[in-house]
mmCIF file with all atom_site columns, C-alpha atoms in Angstrom:
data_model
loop_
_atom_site.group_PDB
_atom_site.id
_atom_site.type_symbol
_atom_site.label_atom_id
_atom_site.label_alt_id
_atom_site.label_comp_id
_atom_site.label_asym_id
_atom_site.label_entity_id
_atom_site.label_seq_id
_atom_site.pdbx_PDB_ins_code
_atom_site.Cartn_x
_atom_site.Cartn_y
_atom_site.Cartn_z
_atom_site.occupancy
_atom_site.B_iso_or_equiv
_atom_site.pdbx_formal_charge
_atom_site.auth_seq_id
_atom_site.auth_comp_id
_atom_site.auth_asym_id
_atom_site.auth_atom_id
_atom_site.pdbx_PDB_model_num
ATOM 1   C CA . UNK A 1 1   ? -14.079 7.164  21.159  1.00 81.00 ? 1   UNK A CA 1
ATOM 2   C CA . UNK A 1 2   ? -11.813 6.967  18.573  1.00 91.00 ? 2   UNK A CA 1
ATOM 3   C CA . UNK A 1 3   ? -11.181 3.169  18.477  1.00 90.00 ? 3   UNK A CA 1
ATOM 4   C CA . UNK A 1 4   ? -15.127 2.894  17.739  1.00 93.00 ? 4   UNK A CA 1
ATOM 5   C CA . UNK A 1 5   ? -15.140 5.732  15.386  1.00 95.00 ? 5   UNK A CA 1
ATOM 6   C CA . UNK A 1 6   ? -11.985 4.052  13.237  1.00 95.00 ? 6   UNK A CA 1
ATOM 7   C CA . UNK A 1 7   ? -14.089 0.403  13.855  1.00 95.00 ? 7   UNK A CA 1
ATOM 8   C CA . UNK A 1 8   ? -17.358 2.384  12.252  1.00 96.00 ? 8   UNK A CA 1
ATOM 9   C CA . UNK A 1 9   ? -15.274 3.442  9.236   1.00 96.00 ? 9   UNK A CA 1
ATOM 10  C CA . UNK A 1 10  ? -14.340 -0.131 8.672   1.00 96.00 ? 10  UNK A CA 1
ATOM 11  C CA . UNK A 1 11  ? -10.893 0.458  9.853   1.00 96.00 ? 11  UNK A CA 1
ATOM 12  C CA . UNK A 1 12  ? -8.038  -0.930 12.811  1.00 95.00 ? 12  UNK A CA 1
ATOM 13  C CA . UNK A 1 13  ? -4.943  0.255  13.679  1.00 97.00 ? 13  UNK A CA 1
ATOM 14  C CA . UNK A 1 14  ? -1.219  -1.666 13.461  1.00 96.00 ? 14  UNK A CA 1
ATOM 15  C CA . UNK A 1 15  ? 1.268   -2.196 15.571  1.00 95.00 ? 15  UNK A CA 1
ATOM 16  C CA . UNK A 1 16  ? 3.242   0.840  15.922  1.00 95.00 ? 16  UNK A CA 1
ATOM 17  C CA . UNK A 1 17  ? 6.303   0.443  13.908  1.00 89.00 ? 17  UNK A CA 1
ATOM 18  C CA . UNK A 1 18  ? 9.939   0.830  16.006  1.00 90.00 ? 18  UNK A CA 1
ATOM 19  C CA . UNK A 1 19  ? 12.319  3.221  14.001  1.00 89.00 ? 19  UNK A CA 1
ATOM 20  C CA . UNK A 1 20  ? 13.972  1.793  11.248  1.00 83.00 ? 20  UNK A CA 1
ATOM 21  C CA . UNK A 1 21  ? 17.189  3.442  12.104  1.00 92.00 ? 21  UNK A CA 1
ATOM 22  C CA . UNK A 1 22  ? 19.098  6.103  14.613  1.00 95.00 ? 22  UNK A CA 1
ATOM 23  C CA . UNK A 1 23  ? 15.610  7.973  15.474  1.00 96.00 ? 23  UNK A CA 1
ATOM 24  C CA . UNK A 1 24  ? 12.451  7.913  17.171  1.00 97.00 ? 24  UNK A CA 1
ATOM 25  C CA . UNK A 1 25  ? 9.004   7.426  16.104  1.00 97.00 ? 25  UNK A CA 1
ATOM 26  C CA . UNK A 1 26  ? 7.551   9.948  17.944  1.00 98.00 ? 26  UNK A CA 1
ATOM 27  C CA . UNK A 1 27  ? 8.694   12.781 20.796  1.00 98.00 ? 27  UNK A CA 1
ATOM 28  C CA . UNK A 1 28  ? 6.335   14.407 22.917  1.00 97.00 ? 28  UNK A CA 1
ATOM 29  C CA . UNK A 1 29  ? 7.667   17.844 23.725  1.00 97.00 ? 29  UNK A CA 1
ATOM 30  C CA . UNK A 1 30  ? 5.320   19.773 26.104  1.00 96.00 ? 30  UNK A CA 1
ATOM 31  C CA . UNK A 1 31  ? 1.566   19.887 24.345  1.00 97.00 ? 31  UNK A CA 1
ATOM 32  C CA . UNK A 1 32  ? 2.832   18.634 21.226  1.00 98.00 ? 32  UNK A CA 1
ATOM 33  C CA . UNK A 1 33  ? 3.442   15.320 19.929  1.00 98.00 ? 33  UNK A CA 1
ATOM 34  C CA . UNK A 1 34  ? 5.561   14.997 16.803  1.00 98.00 ? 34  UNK A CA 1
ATOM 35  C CA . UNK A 1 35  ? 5.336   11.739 14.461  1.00 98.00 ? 35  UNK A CA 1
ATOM 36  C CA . UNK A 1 36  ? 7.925   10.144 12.605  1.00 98.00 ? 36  UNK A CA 1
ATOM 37  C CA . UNK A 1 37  ? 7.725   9.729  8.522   1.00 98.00 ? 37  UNK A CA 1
ATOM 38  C CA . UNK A 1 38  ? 5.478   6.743  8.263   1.00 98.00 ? 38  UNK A CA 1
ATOM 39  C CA . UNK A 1 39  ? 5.446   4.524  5.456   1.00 97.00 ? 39  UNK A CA 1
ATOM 40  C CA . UNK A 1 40  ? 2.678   2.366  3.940   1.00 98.00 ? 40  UNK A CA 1
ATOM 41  C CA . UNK A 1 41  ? 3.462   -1.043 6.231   1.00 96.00 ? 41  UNK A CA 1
ATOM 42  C CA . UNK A 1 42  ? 1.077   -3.170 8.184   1.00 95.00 ? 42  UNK A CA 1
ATOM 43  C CA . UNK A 1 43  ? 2.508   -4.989 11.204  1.00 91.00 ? 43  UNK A CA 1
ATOM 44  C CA . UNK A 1 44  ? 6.027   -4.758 9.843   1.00 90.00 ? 44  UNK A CA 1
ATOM 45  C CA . UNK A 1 45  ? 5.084   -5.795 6.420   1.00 95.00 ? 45  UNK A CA 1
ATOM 46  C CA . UNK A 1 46  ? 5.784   -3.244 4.017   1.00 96.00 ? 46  UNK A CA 1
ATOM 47  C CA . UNK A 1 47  ? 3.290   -2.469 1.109   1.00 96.00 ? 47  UNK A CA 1
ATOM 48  C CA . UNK A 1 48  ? 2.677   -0.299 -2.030  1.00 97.00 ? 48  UNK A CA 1
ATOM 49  C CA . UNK A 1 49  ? 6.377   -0.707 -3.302  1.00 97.00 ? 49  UNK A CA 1
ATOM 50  C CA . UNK A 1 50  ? 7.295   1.584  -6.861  1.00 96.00 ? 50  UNK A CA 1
ATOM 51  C CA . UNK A 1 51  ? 6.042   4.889  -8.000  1.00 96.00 ? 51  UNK A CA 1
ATOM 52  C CA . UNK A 1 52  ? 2.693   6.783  -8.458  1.00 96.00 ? 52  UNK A CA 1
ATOM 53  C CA . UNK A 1 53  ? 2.120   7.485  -12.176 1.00 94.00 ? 53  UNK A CA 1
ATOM 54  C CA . UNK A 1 54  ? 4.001   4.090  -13.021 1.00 92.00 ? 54  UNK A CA 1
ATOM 55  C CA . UNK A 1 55  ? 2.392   1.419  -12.079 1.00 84.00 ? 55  UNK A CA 1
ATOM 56  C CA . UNK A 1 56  ? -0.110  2.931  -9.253  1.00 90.00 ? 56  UNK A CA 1
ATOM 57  C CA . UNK A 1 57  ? -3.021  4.827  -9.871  1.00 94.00 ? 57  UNK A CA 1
ATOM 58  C CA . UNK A 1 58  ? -3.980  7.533  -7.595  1.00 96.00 ? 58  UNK A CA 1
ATOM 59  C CA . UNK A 1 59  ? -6.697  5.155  -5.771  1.00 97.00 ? 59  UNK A CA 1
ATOM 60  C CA . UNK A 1 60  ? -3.904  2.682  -4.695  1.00 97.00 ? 60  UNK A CA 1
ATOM 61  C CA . UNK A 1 61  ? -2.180  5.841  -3.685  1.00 97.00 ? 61  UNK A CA 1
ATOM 62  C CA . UNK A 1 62  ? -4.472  7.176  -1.663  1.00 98.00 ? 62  UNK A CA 1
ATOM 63  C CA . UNK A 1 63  ? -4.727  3.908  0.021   1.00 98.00 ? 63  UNK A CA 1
ATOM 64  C CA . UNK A 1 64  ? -1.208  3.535  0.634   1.00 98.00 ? 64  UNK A CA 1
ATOM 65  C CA . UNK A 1 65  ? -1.475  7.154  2.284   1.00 98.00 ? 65  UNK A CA 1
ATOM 66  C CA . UNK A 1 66  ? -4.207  5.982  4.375   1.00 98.00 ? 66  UNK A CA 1
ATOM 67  C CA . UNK A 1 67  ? -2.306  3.246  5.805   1.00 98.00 ? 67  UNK A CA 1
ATOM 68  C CA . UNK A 1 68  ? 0.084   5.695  6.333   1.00 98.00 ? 68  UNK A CA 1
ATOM 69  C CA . UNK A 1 69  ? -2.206  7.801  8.138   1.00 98.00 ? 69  UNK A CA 1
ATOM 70  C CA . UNK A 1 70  ? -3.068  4.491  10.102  1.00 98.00 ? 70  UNK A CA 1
ATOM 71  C CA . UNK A 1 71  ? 0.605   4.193  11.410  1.00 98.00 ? 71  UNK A CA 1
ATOM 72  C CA . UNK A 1 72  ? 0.524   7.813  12.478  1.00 98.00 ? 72  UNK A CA 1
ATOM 73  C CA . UNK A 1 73  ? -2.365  7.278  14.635  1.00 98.00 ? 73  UNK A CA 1
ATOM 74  C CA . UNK A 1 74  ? -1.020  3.542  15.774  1.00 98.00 ? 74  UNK A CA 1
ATOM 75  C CA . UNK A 1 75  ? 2.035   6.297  17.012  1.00 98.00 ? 75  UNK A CA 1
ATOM 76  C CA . UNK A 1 76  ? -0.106  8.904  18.429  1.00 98.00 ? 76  UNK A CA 1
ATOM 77  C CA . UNK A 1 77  ? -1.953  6.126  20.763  1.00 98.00 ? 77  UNK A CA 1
ATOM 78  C CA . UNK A 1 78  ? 1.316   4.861  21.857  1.00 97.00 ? 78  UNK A CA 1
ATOM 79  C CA . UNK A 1 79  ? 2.666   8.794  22.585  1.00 97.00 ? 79  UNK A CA 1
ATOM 80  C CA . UNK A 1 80  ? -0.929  9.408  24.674  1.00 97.00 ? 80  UNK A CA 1
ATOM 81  C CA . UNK A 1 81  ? -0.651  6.106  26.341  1.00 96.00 ? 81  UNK A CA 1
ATOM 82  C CA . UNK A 1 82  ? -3.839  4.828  25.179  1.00 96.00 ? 82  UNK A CA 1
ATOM 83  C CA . UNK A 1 83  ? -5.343  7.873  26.209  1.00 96.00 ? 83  UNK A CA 1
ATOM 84  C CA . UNK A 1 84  ? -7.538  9.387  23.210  1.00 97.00 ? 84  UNK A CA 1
ATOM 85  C CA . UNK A 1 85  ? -8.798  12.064 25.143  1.00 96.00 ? 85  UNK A CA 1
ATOM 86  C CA . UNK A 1 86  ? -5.075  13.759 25.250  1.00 97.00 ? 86  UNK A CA 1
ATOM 87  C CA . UNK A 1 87  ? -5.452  14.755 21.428  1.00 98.00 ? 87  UNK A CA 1
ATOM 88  C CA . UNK A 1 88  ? -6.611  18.295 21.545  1.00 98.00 ? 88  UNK A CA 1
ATOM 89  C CA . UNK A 1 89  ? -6.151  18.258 16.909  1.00 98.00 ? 89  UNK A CA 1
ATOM 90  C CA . UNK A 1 90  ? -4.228  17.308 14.333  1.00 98.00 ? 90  UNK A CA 1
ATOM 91  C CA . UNK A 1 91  ? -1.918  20.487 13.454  1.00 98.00 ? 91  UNK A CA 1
ATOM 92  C CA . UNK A 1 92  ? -0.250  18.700 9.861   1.00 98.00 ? 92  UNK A CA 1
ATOM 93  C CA . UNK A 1 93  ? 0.519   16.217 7.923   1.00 98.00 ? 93  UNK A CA 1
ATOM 94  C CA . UNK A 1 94  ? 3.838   16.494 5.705   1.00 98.00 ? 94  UNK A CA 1
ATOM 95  C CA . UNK A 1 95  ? 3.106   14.025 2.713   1.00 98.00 ? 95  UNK A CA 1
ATOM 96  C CA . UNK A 1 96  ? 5.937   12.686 0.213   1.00 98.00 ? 96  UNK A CA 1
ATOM 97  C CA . UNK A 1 97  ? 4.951   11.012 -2.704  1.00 98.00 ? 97  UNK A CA 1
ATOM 98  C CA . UNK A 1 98  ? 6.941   8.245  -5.082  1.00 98.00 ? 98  UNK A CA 1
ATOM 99  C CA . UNK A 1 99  ? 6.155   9.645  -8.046  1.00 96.00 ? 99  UNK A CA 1
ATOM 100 C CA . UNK A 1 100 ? 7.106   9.431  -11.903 1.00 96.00 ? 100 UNK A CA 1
ATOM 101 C CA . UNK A 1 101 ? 8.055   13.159 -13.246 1.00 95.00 ? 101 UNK A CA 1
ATOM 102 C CA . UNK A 1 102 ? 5.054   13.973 -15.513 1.00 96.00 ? 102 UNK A CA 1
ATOM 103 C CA . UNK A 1 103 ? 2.656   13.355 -12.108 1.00 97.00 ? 103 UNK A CA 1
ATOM 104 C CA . UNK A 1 104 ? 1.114   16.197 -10.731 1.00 97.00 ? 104 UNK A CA 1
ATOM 105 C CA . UNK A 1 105 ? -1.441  14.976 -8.377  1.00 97.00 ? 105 UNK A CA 1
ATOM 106 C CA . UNK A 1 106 ? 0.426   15.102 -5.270  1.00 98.00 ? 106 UNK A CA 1
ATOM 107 C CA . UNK A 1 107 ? -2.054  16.406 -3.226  1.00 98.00 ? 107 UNK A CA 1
ATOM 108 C CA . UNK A 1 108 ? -4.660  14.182 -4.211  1.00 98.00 ? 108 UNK A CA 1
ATOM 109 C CA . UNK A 1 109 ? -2.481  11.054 -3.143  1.00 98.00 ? 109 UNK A CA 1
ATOM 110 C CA . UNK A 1 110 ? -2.398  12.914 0.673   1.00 98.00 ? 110 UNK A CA 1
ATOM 111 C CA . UNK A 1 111 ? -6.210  12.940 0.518   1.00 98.00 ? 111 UNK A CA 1
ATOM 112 C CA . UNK A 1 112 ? -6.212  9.597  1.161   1.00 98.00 ? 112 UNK A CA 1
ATOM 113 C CA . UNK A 1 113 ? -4.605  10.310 4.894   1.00 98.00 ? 113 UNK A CA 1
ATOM 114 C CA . UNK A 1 114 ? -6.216  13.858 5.018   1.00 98.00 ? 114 UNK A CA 1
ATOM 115 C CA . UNK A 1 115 ? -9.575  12.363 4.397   1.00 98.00 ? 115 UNK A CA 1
ATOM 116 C CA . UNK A 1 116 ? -8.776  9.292  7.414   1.00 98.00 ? 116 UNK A CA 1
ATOM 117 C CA . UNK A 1 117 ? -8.110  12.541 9.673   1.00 98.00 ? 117 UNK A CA 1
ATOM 118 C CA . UNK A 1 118 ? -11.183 14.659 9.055   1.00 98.00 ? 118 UNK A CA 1
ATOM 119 C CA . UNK A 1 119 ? -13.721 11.451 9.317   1.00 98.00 ? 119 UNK A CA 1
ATOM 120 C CA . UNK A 1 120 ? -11.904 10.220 12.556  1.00 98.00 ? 120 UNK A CA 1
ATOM 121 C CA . UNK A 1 121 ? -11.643 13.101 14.582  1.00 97.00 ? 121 UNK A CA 1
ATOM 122 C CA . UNK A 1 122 ? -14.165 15.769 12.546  1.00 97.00 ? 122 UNK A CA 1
ATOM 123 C CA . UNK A 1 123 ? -13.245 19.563 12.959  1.00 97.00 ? 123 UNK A CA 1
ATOM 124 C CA . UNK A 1 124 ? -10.166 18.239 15.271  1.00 97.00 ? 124 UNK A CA 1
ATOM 125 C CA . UNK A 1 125 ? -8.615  16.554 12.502  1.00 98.00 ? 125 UNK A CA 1
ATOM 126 C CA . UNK A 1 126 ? -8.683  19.331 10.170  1.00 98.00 ? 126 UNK A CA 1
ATOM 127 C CA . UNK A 1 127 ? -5.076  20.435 9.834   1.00 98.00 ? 127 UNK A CA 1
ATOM 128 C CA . UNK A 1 128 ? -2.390  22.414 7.525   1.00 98.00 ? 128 UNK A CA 1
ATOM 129 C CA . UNK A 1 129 ? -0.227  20.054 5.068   1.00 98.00 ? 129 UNK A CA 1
ATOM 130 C CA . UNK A 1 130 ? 2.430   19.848 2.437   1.00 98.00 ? 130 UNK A CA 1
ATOM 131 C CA . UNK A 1 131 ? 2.379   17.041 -0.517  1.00 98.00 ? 131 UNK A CA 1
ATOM 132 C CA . UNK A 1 132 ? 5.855   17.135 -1.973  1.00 98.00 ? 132 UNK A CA 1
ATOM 133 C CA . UNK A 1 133 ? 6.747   14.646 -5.415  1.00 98.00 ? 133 UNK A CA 1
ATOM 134 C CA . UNK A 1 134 ? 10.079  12.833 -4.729  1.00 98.00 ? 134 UNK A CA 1
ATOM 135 C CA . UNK A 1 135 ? 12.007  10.567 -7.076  1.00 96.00 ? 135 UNK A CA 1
ATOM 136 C CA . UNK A 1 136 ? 12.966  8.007  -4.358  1.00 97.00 ? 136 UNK A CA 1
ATOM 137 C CA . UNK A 1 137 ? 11.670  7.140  -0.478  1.00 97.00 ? 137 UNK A CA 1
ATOM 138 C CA . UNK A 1 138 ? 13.281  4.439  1.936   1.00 95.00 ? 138 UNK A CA 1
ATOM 139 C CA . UNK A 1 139 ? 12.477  0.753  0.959   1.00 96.00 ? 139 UNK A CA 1
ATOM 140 C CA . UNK A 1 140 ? 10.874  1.661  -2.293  1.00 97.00 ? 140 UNK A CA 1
ATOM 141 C CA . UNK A 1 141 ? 7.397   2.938  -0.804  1.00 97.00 ? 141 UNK A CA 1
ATOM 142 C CA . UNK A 1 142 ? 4.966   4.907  -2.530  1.00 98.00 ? 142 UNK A CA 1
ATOM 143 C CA . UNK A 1 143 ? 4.162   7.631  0.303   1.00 98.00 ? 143 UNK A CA 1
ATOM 144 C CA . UNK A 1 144 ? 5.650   8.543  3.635   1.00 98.00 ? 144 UNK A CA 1
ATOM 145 C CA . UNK A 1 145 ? 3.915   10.700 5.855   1.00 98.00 ? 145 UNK A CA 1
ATOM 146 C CA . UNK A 1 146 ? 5.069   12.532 9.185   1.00 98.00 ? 146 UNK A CA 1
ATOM 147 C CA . UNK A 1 147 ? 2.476   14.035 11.335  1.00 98.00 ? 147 UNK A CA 1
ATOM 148 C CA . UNK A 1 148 ? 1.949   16.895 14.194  1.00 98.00 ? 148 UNK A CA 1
ATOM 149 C CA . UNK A 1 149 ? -0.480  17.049 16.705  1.00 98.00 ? 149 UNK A CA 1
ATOM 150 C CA . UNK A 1 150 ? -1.586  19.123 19.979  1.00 98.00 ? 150 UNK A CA 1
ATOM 151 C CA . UNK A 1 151 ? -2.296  16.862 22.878  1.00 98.00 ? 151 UNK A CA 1
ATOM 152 C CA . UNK A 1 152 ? -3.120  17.986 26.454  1.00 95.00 ? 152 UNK A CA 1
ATOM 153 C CA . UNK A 1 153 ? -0.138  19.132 28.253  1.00 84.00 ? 153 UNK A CA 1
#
């Protein structure tokens, strides 16, 4: 069970977030479910404000993208009903990082929610991804993450 698995990693899940403007946090569209950008917030507070390489180091990145990662599952549950047993895998995870110009280490930053997926659901949550440096994300955040995954139809 995932809850239990998440509990053994020394982890919980937030409330899912409602969209911060004229979207949706998630659409389920025949055996897919597609996830929102979600940023680094815990029960509607928002965390990890300001840019990697100025002023975060890549462990509080990470971190924020795990809380990320968090919010995409707090989303999936919601899209499955509750029902764990829907998710079939995690196909990706499209990462954008707050980041100074001289950073490079994008895709260690996504690790942080990569990592989350691969210890919670094992081989399932192995999945394709992009990690993508950006000058500026809503509210100021350090990483926003959207997510796809293959549930049972």
């Amino acid at each position: 069970m995932i809850e239990s698995r998440l509990q053994e990693l020394g982890f919980s899940l937030p409330t899912p977030s409602p969209a911060l403007a004229n979207y949706v946090p998630f659409l389920k569209i025949g055996s897919f479910v597609f996830i929102s950008g979600q940023i680094p917030a815990w029960n509607g507070r928002v965390e990890y404000i300001g840019a990697i390489g100025n002023g975060f180091s890549i462990e509080e990145g990470q971190t924020a993208a795990r809380l990320c990662a968090l919010n995409i599952l707090a989303q999936l549950k919601e899209a499955c009903g509750g029902d764990w047993n829907q998710v079939v895998r995690c196909i990706r995870l499209g990462g954008f990082v707050h980041s100074t110009d001289d950073f490079k280490d994008q895709a260690a930053i996504m690790n942080g929610a990569s990592d989350l997926m691969v210890a919670v659901f094992g081989e399932k949550g192995r999945h394709i991804r992009t990690a993508v440096g950006v000058n500026a994300l809503p509210l100021g955040v350090a990483v926003e993450i959207d997510a796809i995954f293959e549930v049972v139809k």
